[in-house]
mmCIF file of C-alpha atoms in Angstrom:
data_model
loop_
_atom_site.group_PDB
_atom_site.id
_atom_site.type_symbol
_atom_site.label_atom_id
_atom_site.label_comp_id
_atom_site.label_asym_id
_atom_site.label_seq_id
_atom_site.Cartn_x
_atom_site.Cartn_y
_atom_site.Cartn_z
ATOM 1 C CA UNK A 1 98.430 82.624 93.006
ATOM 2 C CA UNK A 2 97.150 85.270 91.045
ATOM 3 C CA UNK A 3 93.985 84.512 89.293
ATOM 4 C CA UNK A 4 91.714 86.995 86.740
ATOM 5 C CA UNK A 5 88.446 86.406 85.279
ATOM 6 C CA UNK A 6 87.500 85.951 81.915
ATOM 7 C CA UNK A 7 84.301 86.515 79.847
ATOM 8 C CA UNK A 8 81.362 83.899 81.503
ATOM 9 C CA UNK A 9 83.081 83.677 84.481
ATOM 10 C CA UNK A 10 80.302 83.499 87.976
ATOM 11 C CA UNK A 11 80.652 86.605 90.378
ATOM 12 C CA UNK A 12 78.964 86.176 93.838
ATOM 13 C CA UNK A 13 77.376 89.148 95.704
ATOM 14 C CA UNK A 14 77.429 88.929 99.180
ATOM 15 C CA UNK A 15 76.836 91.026 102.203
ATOM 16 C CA UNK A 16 79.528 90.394 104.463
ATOM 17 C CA UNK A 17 78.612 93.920 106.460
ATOM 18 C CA UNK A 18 76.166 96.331 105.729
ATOM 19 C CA UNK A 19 73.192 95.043 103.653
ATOM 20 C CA UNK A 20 71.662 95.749 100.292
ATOM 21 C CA UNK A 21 69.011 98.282 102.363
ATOM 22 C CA UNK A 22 72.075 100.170 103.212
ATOM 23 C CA UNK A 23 72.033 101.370 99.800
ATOM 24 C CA UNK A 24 68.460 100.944 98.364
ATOM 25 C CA UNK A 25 67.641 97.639 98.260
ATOM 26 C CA UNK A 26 67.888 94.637 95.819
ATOM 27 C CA UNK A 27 65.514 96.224 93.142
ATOM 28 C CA UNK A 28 67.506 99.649 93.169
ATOM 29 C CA UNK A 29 70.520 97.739 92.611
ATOM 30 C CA UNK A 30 70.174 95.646 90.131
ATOM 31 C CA UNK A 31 70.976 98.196 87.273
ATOM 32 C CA UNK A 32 74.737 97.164 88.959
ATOM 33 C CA UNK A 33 73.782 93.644 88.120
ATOM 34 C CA UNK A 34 72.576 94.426 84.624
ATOM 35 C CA UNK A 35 76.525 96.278 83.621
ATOM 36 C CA UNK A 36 77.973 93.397 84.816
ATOM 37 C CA UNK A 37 75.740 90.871 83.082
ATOM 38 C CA UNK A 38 76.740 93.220 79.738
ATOM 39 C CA UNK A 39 80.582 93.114 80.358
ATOM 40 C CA UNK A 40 80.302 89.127 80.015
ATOM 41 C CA UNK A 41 79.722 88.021 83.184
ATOM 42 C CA UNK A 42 77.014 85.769 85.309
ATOM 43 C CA UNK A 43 76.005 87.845 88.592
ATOM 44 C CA UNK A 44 74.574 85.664 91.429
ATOM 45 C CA UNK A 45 73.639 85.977 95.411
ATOM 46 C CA UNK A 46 74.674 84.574 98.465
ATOM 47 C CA UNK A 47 71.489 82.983 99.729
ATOM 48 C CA UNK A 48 70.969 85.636 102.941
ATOM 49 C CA UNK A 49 71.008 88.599 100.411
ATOM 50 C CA UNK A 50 67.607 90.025 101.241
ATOM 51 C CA UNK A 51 68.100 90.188 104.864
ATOM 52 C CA UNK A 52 68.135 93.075 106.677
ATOM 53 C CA UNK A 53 68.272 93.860 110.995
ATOM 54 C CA UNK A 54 68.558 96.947 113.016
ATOM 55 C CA UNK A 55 71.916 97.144 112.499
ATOM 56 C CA UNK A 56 71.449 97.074 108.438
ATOM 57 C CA UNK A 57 73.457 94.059 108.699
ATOM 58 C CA UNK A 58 72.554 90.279 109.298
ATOM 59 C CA UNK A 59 73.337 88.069 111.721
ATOM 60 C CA UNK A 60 76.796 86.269 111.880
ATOM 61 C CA UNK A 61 75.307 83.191 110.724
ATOM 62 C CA UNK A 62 73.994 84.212 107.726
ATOM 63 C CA UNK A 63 77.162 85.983 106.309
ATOM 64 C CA UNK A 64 79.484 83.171 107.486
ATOM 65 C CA UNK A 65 77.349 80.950 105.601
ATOM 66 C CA UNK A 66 76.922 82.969 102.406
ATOM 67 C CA UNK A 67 80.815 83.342 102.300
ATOM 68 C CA UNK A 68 81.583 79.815 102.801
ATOM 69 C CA UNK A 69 79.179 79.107 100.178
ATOM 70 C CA UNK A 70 80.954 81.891 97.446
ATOM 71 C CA UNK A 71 84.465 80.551 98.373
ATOM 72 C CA UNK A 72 83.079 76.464 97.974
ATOM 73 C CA UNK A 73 81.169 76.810 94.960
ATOM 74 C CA UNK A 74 83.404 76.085 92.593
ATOM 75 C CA UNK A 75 81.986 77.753 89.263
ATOM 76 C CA UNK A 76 82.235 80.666 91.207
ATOM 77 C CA UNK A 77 85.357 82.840 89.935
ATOM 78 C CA UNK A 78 85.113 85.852 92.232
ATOM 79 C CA UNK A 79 83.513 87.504 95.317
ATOM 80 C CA UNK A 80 82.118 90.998 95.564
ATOM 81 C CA UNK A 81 80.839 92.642 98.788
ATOM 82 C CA UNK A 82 77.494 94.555 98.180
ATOM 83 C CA UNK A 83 78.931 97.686 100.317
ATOM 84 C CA UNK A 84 80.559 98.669 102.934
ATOM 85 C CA UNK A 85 79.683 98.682 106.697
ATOM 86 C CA UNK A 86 80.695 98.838 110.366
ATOM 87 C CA UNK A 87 81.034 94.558 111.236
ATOM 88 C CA UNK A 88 82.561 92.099 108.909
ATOM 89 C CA UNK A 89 85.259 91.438 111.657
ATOM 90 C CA UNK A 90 83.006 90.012 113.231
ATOM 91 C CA UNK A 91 83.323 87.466 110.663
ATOM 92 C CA UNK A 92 86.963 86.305 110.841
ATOM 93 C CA UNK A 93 86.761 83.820 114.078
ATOM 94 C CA UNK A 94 83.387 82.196 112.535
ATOM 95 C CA UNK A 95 85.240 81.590 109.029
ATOM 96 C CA UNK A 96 86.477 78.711 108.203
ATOM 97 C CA UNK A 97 89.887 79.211 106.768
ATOM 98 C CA UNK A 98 90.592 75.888 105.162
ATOM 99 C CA UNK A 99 87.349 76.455 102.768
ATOM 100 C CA UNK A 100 89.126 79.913 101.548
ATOM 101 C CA UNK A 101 92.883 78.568 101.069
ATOM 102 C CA UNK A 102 91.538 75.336 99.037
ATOM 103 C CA UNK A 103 88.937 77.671 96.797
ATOM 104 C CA UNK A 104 91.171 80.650 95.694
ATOM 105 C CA UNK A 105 88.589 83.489 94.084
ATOM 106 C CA UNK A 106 89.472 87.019 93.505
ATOM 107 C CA UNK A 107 87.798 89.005 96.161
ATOM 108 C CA UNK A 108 86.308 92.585 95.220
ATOM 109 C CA UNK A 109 85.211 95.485 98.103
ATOM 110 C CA UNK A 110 86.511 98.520 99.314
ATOM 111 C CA UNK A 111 85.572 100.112 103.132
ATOM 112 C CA UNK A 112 84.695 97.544 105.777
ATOM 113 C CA UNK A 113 85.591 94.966 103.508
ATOM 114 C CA UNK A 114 89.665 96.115 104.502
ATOM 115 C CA UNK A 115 88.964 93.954 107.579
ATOM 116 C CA UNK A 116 88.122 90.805 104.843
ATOM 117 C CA UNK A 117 91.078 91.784 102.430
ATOM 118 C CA UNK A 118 93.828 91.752 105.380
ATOM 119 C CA UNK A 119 91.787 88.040 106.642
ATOM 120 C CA UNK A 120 92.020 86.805 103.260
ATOM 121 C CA UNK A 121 95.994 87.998 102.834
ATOM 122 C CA UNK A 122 96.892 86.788 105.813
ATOM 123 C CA UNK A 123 95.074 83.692 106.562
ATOM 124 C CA UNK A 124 95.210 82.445 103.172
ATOM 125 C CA UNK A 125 97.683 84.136 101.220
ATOM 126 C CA UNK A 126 95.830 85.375 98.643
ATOM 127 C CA UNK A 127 95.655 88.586 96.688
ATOM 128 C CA UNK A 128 92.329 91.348 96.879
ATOM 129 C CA UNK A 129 91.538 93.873 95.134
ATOM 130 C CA UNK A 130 90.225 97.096 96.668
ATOM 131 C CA UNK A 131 88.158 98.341 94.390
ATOM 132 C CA UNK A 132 84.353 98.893 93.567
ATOM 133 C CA UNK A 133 81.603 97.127 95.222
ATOM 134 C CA UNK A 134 78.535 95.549 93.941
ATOM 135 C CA UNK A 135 76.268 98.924 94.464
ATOM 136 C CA UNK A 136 79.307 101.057 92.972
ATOM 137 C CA UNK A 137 77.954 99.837 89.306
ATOM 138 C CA UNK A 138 74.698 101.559 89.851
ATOM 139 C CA UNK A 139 76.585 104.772 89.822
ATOM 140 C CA UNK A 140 75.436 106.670 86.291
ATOM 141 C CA UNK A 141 78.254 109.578 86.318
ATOM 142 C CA UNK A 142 81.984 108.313 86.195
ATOM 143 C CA UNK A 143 80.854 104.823 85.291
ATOM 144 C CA UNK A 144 83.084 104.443 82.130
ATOM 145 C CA UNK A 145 86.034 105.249 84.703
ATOM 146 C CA UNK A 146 85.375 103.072 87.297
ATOM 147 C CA UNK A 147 84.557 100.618 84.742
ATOM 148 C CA UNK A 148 87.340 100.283 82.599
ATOM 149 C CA UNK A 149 89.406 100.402 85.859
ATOM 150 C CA UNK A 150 88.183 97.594 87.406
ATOM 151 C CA UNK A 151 88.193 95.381 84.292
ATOM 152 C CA UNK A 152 91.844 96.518 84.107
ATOM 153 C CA UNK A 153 92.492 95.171 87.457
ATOM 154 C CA UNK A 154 89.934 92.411 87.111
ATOM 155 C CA UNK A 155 91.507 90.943 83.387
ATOM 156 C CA UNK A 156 95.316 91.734 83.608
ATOM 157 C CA UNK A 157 98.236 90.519 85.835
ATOM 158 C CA UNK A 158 100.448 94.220 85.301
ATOM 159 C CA UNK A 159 98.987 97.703 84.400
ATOM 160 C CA UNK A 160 99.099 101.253 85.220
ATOM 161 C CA UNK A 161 96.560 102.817 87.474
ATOM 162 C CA UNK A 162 95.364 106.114 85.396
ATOM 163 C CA UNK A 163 94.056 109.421 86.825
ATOM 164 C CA UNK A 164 90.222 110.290 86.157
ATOM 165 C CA UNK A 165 89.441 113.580 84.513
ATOM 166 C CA UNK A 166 87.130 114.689 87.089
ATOM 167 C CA UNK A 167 86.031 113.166 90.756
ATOM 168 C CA UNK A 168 82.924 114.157 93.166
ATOM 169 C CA UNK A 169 82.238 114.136 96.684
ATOM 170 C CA UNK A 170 78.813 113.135 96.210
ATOM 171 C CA UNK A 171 76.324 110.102 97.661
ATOM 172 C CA UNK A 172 76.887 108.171 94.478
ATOM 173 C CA UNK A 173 74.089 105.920 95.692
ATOM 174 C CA UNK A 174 71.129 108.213 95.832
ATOM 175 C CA UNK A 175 70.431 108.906 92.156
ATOM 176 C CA UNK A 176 68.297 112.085 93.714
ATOM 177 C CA UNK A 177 70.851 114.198 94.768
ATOM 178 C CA UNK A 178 72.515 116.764 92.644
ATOM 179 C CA UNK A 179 76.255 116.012 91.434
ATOM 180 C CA UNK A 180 79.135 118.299 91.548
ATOM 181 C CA UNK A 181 82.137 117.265 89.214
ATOM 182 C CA UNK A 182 85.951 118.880 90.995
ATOM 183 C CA UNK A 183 88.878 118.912 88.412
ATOM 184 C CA UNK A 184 91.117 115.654 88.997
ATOM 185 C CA UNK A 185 95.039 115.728 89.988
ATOM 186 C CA UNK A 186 97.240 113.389 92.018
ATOM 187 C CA UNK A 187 99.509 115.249 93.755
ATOM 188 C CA UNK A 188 102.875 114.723 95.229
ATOM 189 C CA UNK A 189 104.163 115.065 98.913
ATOM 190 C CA UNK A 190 107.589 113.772 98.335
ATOM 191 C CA UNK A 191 109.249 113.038 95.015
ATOM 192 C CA UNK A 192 111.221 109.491 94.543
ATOM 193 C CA UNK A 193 110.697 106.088 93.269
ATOM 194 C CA UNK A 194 110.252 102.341 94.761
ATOM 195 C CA UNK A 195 108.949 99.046 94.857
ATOM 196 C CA UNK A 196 107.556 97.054 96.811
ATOM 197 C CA UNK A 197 104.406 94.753 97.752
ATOM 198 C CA UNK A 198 100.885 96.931 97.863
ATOM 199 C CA UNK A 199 98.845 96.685 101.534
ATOM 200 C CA UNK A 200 96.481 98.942 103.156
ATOM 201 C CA UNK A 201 92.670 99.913 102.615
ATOM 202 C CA UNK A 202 89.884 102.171 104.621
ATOM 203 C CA UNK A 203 92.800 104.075 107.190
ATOM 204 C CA UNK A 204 90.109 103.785 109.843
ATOM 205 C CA UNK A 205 89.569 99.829 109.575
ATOM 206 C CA UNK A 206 93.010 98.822 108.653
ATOM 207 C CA UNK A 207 94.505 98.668 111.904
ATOM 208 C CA UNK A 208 91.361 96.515 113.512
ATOM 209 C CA UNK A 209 93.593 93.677 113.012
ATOM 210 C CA UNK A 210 96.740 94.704 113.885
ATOM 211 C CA UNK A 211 98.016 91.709 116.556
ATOM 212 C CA UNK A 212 96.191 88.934 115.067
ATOM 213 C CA UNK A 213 96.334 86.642 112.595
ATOM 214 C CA UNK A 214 94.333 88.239 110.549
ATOM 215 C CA UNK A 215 96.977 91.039 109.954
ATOM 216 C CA UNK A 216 99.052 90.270 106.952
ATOM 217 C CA UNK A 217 103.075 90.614 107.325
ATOM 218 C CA UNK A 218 104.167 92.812 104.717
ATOM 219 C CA UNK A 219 107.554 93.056 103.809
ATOM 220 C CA UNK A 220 108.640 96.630 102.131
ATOM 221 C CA UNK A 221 104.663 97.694 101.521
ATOM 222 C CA UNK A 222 103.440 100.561 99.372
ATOM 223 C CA UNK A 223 101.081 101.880 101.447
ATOM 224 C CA UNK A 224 98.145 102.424 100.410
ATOM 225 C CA UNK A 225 95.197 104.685 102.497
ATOM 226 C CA UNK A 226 91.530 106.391 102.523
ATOM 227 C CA UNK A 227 89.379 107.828 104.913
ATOM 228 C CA UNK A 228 85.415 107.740 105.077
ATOM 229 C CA UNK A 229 83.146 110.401 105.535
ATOM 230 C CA UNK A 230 83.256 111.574 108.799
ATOM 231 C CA UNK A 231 86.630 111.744 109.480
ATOM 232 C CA UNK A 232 88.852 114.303 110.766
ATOM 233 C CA UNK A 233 92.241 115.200 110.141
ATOM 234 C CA UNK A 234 93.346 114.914 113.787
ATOM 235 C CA UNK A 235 92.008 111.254 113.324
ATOM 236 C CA UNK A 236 93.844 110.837 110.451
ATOM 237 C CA UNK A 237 97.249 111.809 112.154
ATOM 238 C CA UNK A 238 96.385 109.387 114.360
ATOM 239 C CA UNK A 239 95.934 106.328 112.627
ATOM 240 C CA UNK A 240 98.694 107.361 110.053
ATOM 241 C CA UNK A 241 101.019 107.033 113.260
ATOM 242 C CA UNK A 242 99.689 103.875 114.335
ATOM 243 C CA UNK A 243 100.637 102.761 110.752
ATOM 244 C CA UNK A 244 103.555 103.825 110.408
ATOM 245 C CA UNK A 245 104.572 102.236 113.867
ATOM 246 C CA UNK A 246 103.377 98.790 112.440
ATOM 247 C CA UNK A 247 105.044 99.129 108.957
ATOM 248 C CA UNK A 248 108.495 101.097 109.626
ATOM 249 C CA UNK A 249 109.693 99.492 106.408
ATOM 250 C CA UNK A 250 107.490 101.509 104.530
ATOM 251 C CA UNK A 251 108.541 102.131 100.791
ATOM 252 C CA UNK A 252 105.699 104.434 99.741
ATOM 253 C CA UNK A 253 102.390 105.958 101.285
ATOM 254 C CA UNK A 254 99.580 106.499 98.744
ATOM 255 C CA UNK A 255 96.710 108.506 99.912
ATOM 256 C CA UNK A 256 92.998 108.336 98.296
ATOM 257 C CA UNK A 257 91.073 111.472 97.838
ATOM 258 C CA UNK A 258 89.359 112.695 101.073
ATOM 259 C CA UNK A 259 85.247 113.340 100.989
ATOM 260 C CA UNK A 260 85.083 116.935 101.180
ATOM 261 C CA UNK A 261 82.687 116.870 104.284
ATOM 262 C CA UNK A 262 85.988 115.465 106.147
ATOM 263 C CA UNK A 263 87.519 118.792 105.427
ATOM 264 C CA UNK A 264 90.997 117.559 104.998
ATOM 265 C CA UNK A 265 92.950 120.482 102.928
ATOM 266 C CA UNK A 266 96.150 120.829 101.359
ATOM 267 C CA UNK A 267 97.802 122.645 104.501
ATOM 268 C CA UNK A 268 96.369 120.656 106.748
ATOM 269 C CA UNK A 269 97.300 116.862 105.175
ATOM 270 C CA UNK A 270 100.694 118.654 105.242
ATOM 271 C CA UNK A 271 101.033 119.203 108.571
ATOM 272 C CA UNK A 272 99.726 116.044 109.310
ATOM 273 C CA UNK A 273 102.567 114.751 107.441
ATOM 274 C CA UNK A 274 104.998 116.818 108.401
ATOM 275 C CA UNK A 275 104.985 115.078 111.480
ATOM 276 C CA UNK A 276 106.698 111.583 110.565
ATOM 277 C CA UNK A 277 110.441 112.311 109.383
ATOM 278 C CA UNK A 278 109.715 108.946 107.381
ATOM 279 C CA UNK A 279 107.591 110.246 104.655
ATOM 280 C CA UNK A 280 109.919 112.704 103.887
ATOM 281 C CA UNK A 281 112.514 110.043 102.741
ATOM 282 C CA UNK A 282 109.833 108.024 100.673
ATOM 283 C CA UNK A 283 107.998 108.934 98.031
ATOM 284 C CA UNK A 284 104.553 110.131 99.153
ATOM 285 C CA UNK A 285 101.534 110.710 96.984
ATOM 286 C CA UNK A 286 98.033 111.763 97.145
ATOM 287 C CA UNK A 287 94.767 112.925 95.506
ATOM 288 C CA UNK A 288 94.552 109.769 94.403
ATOM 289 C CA UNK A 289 91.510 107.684 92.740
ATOM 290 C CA UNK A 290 90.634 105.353 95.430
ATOM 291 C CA UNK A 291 88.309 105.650 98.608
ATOM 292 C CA UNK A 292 85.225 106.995 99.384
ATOM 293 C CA UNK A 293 85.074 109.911 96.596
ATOM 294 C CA UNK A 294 84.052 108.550 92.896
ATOM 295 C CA UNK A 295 84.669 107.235 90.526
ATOM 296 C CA UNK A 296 87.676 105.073 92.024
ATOM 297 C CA UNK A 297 90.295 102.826 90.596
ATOM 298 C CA UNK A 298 91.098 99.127 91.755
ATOM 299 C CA UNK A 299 94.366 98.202 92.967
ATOM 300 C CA UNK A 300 95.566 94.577 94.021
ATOM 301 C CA UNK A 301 96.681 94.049 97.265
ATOM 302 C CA UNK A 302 99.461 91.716 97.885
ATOM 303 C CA UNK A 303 101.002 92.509 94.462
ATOM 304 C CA UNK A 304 104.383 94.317 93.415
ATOM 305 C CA UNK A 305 103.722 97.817 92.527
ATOM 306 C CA UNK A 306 106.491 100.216 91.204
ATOM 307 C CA UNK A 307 105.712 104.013 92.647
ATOM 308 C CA UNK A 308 107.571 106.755 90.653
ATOM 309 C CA UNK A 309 106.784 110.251 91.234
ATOM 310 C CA UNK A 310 109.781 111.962 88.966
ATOM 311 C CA UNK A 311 108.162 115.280 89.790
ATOM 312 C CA UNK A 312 104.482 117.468 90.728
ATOM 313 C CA UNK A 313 103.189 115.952 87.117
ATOM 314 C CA UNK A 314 104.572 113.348 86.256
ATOM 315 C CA UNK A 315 102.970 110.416 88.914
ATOM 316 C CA UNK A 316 103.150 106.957 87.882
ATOM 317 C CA UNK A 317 101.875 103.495 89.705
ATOM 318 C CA UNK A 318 102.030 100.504 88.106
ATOM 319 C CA UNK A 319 100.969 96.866 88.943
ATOM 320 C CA UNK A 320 103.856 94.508 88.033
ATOM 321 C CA UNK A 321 104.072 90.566 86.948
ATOM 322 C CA UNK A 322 106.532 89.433 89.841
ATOM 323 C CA UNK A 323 103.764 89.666 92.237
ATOM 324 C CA UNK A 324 104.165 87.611 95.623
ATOM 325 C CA UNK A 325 102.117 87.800 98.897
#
C-alpha cells in the first residue's frame, strides 16, 4: 500500500532517538511547525516530546509509547521523527508490530531513523520515505528545495528526483553560524540504466539490522547510501563491502553527498569503489541530494525506481507507479 497525504491531513512529531534539545528545543523549532501548518497541514506531538536525559534521548518507554500512539491514532496520516540520533533500535523489540501493520501511515526521517525505515519495511511491509525531518523545516537557506521535494514525494505516487542548484556543508540547525553555498552536480561512477525496488539509508546504521527481522529482503534494490559527519572514507569502504555482501543482486548504488568535514574526495570515493568489480557493471551515481549535507531530496523506500545515467550529464531517477515492497 502506498498512501500520500493530502491538504488537512494530521502529521505526528515524535522523537524516536535524539530529542528536540538535540537541536534547540521545542520553541526554536516551531518555525518547522509553522511551514508545515502553511503547506495545509495539522502538526501535532507525541505526548513525551519535551523530554530530554543525558543521553539527549528518552527512555524506551516513552518513545515506544509515543509511536504506538502516532501509528493508533487514526486521524493521524503520517509520522515524522524530530531528528536524528544514536538509539531508535532500541525501539524495535519494545514495538508492537501488529499496531503498525493494521495503521499504515507514511513515515518521514532520515539518519537514525534508517534503523525505523528497514523495521517498518520489513516487519510491516510498508513503504518510508527518507527524507527531511521535523527540525529540517526550520532551515531558512535551501528551504524552497527541500520543500517542494518533499511535497513531491509526500503528494505523488511517480516523479523525478531533481538536482538542487547549490548544496552546503553547514549545521543547518544553528541559525548562528555562517553559510557557505558549493555549486551542485550529481556525478556518475558508471554509466547504464536499471530498475529495481529502492532500499538503503544512513550507510553507517543500515547494516544494524542485518540478521534480523527487522532487515527487509530486497529483491534487485537500487541502493541507496549517505554518511554522517564524522565519517571516514576507510569506514565507508567498509560498510560499502558489508553491503554489497548482503545485497549481491544489486541493480544500482546511489550515493548522497558527503559533509565536507568527512573529507571524502573524488579520488578517494574512487578508489573506494574501485575495489568491488560489481559497481563497475551497474550503474553507479553520486553527489547526490540526500544525507547529511542540505538541502536534501526525499526518496521512497520500498518503491520501483528507474536509474538511467546515459552519460556524465545527463542523470535521471525516477519514482515509478508499479511500486511493490
Amino acid at each position: 500500500m502506498n498512501l500520500k497525504l493530502k491538504k488537512g491531513d494530521e502529521i505526528r512529531i515524535i522523537s524516536p532517538s535524539a530529542s528536540i534539545e538535540r537541536v534547540g528545543g521545542f520553541e526554536e523549532n516551531l518555525i518547522a511547525k509553522k511551514r508545515l501548518d502553511n503547506l495545509g497541514f495539522r502538526v501535532t506531538f507525541g505526548k513525551h516530546i519535551l523530554e530530554n536525559d543525558e543521553f539527549y534521548s528518552s527512555s524506551v518507554s516513552s518513545r515506544v509509547s509515543d509511536f504506538h500512539d502516532a501509528f493508533s491514532d487514526k486521524n493521524v496520516k503520517a509520522i515524522m521523527t524530530t531528528i536524528g540520533g544514536f538509539n531508535s533500535n532500541e525501539l524495535l523489540t519494545h514495538i508492537d508490530w501488529d499496531i503498525v501493520r493494521s495503521n499504515p501511515k507514511m513515515f518521514f526521517g532520515y539518519s537514525d531513523a534508517t534503523s525505523l525505515h528497514n523495521a517498518i519495511r520489513a516487519v510491516a511491509h510498508q513503504i518510508t520515505y527518507y527524507g527531511p525531518c521535523y527540525s529540517s523545516f526550520k532551515m531558512d537557506e535551501l528551504q524552497e528545495y527541500q520543500t517542494t521535494e518533499w511535497l513531491r514525494a509526500a503528494l505523488n505516487d511517480s516523479f523525478d528526483l531533481e538536482p538542487s542548484d547549490v548544496w552546503t556543508s553547514d549545521l543547518w540547525f544553528d541559525k548562528f553560524l555562517p553559510r557557505h553555498p558549493l555549486t551542485n552536480k550529481w556525478k556518475v561512477y558508471t554509466l547504464g540504466e536499471a530498475t529495481g525496488i529502492s532500499t538503503g539509508g544512513n550507510i553507517q546504521t543500515y547494516c544494524l539490522q542485518a540478521g534480523t527481522r527487522f532487515f527487509p529482503e530486497t529483491q534487485n534494490p537500487i541502493v541507496f547510501i549517505e554518511q554522517a559527519e564524522g565519517g571516514s572514507p576507510l569506514e565507508f569502504s567498509r560498510e560499502l563491502a558489508q553491503i554489497l555482501q548482503i545485497h549481491n543482486d544489486i541493480k544500482a548504488l546511489v550515493i548522497g553527498r558527503f559533509p565536507t568535514v568527512n573529507a571524502m574526495t573524488d579520488e578517494k570515493l574512487q578508489s573506494v569503489l574501485d575495489k568491488f568489480p560489481i559497481l563497475k557493471k551497474i550503474p553507479v551515481i553520486y553527489d547526490l541530494d540526500f544525507g547529511h549535507t542540505q538541502p536534501i531530496f526525499t526518496v521512497p523506500l520500498g518503491q520501483s525506481i528507474k536509474v538511467s545515467a546515459t552519460n556524465s550529464d545527463n542523470i535521471k531517477v525516477s519514482l515509478q507507479e508499479n511500486y511493490k515492497i
